[in-house]
Amino acid sequence: MLFRSVTAAEIKEFAAEFDPQPMHLDEEAARASMVGGLCASGWHTCALMMRIIADGFVLDSSSMGATGCEEIKWLAPVRPGDRLRVRMTVLDARPSASRPEMGFVNARFDMFNADGVRVMTLTPHLMFGRRPSASGAAAQ
């Protein structure tokens, strides 16, 4: 299982460039906010999830990208020191009707911190290359 730890420095660095809201940049302002302390941007959390997924299987697969996401939910703050992991659940899979060498997988990715709290969920529509069958056509 792959884990990724998060530091305050990287939370602030990402926020400074991409999501400069006070709860992601300034510890005092974050304590006074509704999140009660410094936390990663939701977009930073998405990027962290992508890194875990890429290292976990995508880079060693026949991934052809994705056509989009049905839903993203940020369920709990990601804090400095959190150790994150991702679980993938395949919801359904089907071959492409027009491109037999390609298939579609609808999945749900759940990201958890070390305490087992689900901090984010994402439901993408993934595309993968399909193995050829013994006859040379893409597998069914």
mmCIF file of C-alpha atoms in Angstrom:
data_model
loop_
_atom_site.group_PDB
_atom_site.id
_atom_site.type_symbol
_atom_site.label_atom_id
_atom_site.label_comp_id
_atom_site.label_asym_id
_atom_site.label_seq_id
_atom_site.Cartn_x
_atom_site.Cartn_y
_atom_site.Cartn_z
ATOM 1 C CA MET A 1 0.000 0.000 0.000
ATOM 2 C CA LEU A 2 1.346 3.421 -0.917
ATOM 3 C CA PHE A 3 1.227 6.328 1.487
ATOM 4 C CA ARG A 4 2.008 10.004 1.013
ATOM 5 C CA SER A 5 2.770 12.334 3.900
ATOM 6 C CA VAL A 6 1.894 16.018 3.737
ATOM 7 C CA THR A 7 3.957 18.872 5.191
ATOM 8 C CA ALA A 8 2.981 22.412 6.161
ATOM 9 C CA ALA A 9 5.611 23.746 3.750
ATOM 10 C CA GLU A 10 4.111 21.960 0.731
ATOM 11 C CA ILE A 11 0.572 22.972 1.727
ATOM 12 C CA LYS A 12 1.673 26.622 1.794
ATOM 13 C CA GLU A 13 3.747 26.312 -1.382
ATOM 14 C CA PHE A 14 0.855 24.828 -3.381
ATOM 15 C CA ALA A 15 -1.557 27.404 -1.965
ATOM 16 C CA ALA A 16 0.738 30.339 -2.731
ATOM 17 C CA GLU A 17 0.734 29.382 -6.392
ATOM 18 C CA PHE A 18 -2.729 27.913 -6.972
ATOM 19 C CA ASP A 19 -5.196 28.559 -4.122
ATOM 20 C CA PRO A 20 -4.081 31.509 -1.965
ATOM 21 C CA GLN A 21 -6.860 31.388 0.613
ATOM 22 C CA PRO A 22 -5.826 32.191 4.212
ATOM 23 C CA MET A 23 -6.616 28.706 5.618
ATOM 24 C CA HIS A 24 -4.017 27.256 3.233
ATOM 25 C CA LEU A 25 -1.337 29.923 3.720
ATOM 26 C CA ASP A 26 -1.387 31.367 7.217
ATOM 27 C CA GLU A 27 -1.547 29.222 10.359
ATOM 28 C CA GLU A 28 -3.033 31.978 12.531
ATOM 29 C CA ALA A 29 -5.710 32.876 9.972
ATOM 30 C CA ALA A 30 -6.412 29.153 9.491
ATOM 31 C CA ARG A 31 -6.968 28.655 13.261
ATOM 32 C CA ALA A 32 -9.535 31.483 13.162
ATOM 33 C CA SER A 33 -11.321 29.978 10.130
ATOM 34 C CA MET A 34 -14.097 27.384 10.094
ATOM 35 C CA VAL A 35 -11.507 24.638 9.416
ATOM 36 C CA GLY A 36 -9.698 25.461 12.679
ATOM 37 C CA GLY A 37 -6.146 25.098 11.412
ATOM 38 C CA LEU A 38 -3.870 24.951 8.405
ATOM 39 C CA CYS A 39 -5.179 22.548 5.762
ATOM 40 C CA ALA A 40 -4.403 21.609 2.187
ATOM 41 C CA SER A 41 -6.422 23.086 -0.642
ATOM 42 C CA GLY A 42 -8.928 20.667 -2.126
ATOM 43 C CA TRP A 43 -7.042 20.985 -5.402
ATOM 44 C CA HIS A 44 -3.803 20.110 -3.635
ATOM 45 C CA THR A 45 -5.587 17.066 -2.194
ATOM 46 C CA CYS A 46 -6.614 16.077 -5.745
ATOM 47 C CA ALA A 47 -2.999 16.408 -6.891
ATOM 48 C CA LEU A 48 -1.808 14.276 -3.969
ATOM 49 C CA MET A 49 -4.389 11.630 -4.845
ATOM 50 C CA MET A 50 -3.238 11.642 -8.475
ATOM 51 C CA ARG A 51 0.378 11.123 -7.367
ATOM 52 C CA ILE A 52 -0.592 8.147 -5.204
ATOM 53 C CA ILE A 53 -2.691 6.669 -8.026
ATOM 54 C CA ALA A 54 0.033 7.273 -10.629
ATOM 55 C CA ASP A 55 2.693 5.610 -8.479
ATOM 56 C CA GLY A 56 0.306 2.859 -7.381
ATOM 57 C CA PHE A 57 -0.818 1.588 -10.769
ATOM 58 C CA VAL A 58 -1.479 4.123 -13.542
ATOM 59 C CA LEU A 59 2.136 4.440 -14.702
ATOM 60 C CA ASP A 60 2.387 0.640 -14.965
ATOM 61 C CA SER A 61 -0.955 0.183 -16.715
ATOM 62 C CA SER A 62 -2.489 0.715 -20.138
ATOM 63 C CA SER A 63 -4.130 3.934 -18.919
ATOM 64 C CA MET A 64 -5.307 6.217 -21.700
ATOM 65 C CA GLY A 65 -6.498 9.019 -19.410
ATOM 66 C CA ALA A 66 -10.035 9.841 -18.353
ATOM 67 C CA THR A 67 -13.088 11.431 -19.887
ATOM 68 C CA GLY A 68 -14.010 13.305 -16.725
ATOM 69 C CA CYS A 69 -15.227 12.919 -13.171
ATOM 70 C CA GLU A 70 -18.753 12.414 -11.965
ATOM 71 C CA GLU A 71 -18.050 13.856 -8.527
ATOM 72 C CA ILE A 72 -15.355 15.156 -6.198
ATOM 73 C CA LYS A 73 -16.045 15.569 -2.506
ATOM 74 C CA TRP A 74 -13.704 17.000 0.084
ATOM 75 C CA LEU A 75 -14.955 15.423 3.293
ATOM 76 C CA ALA A 76 -12.365 16.364 5.922
ATOM 77 C CA PRO A 77 -9.369 18.706 6.023
ATOM 78 C CA VAL A 78 -5.940 17.375 5.069
ATOM 79 C CA ARG A 79 -3.507 18.639 7.708
ATOM 80 C CA PRO A 80 0.256 18.925 7.958
ATOM 81 C CA GLY A 81 1.601 15.565 9.080
ATOM 82 C CA ASP A 82 -1.284 13.577 7.593
ATOM 83 C CA ARG A 83 -0.271 10.289 6.005
ATOM 84 C CA LEU A 84 -2.620 9.624 3.100
ATOM 85 C CA ARG A 85 -3.596 6.443 1.263
ATOM 86 C CA VAL A 86 -6.070 5.736 -1.546
ATOM 87 C CA ARG A 87 -8.476 2.857 -2.139
ATOM 88 C CA MET A 88 -9.942 2.219 -5.606
ATOM 89 C CA THR A 89 -13.290 0.529 -6.170
ATOM 90 C CA VAL A 90 -14.306 -0.447 -9.700
ATOM 91 C CA LEU A 91 -17.984 0.446 -10.144
ATOM 92 C CA ASP A 92 -18.329 -0.934 -13.670
ATOM 93 C CA ALA A 93 -16.303 -1.660 -16.782
ATOM 94 C CA ARG A 94 -17.199 -2.035 -20.429
ATOM 95 C CA PRO A 95 -15.470 -2.264 -23.798
ATOM 96 C CA SER A 96 -15.686 0.680 -26.160
ATOM 97 C CA ALA A 97 -18.348 0.147 -28.829
ATOM 98 C CA SER A 98 -16.322 2.019 -31.456
ATOM 99 C CA ARG A 99 -12.721 1.212 -30.455
ATOM 100 C CA PRO A 100 -12.275 -2.458 -29.486
ATOM 101 C CA GLU A 101 -8.702 -1.815 -28.299
ATOM 102 C CA MET A 102 -10.067 0.450 -25.551
ATOM 103 C CA GLY A 103 -12.297 -0.013 -22.518
ATOM 104 C CA PHE A 104 -13.966 2.239 -19.965
ATOM 105 C CA VAL A 105 -13.831 1.861 -16.201
ATOM 106 C CA ASN A 106 -16.001 3.869 -13.835
ATOM 107 C CA ALA A 107 -14.325 3.906 -10.447
ATOM 108 C CA ARG A 108 -14.415 5.513 -7.056
ATOM 109 C CA PHE A 109 -11.228 6.585 -5.330
ATOM 110 C CA ASP A 110 -11.405 7.172 -1.587
ATOM 111 C CA MET A 111 -8.531 8.930 0.181
ATOM 112 C CA PHE A 112 -7.979 8.269 3.883
ATOM 113 C CA ASN A 113 -5.680 9.737 6.501
ATOM 114 C CA ALA A 114 -3.735 7.541 8.961
ATOM 115 C CA ASP A 115 -6.670 7.608 11.397
ATOM 116 C CA GLY A 116 -8.893 6.003 8.749
ATOM 117 C CA VAL A 117 -10.894 9.180 8.171
ATOM 118 C CA ARG A 118 -12.053 9.499 4.563
ATOM 119 C CA VAL A 119 -10.870 12.954 3.501
ATOM 120 C CA MET A 120 -11.842 12.879 -0.167
ATOM 121 C CA THR A 121 -13.730 10.849 -2.742
ATOM 122 C CA LEU A 122 -13.493 11.074 -6.517
ATOM 123 C CA THR A 123 -15.478 9.173 -9.170
ATOM 124 C CA PRO A 124 -13.647 9.303 -12.515
ATOM 125 C CA HIS A 125 -14.433 7.752 -15.887
ATOM 126 C CA LEU A 126 -11.167 6.056 -16.888
ATOM 127 C CA MET A 127 -9.981 4.692 -20.221
ATOM 128 C CA PHE A 128 -7.637 1.720 -20.565
ATOM 129 C CA GLY A 129 -6.143 -0.233 -23.413
ATOM 130 C CA ARG A 130 -7.494 -3.778 -23.710
ATOM 131 C CA ARG A 131 -5.468 -6.938 -24.220
ATOM 132 C CA PRO A 132 -5.811 -8.654 -27.589
ATOM 133 C CA SER A 133 -7.599 -12.005 -27.532
ATOM 134 C CA ALA A 134 -5.983 -15.172 -28.855
ATOM 135 C CA SER A 135 -7.532 -14.360 -32.252
ATOM 136 C CA GLY A 136 -5.786 -10.986 -32.298
ATOM 137 C CA ALA A 137 -8.914 -8.878 -31.607
ATOM 138 C CA ALA A 138 -9.322 -6.978 -28.363
ATOM 139 C CA ALA A 139 -10.577 -9.176 -25.496
ATOM 140 C CA GLN A 140 -14.273 -9.124 -24.673
#
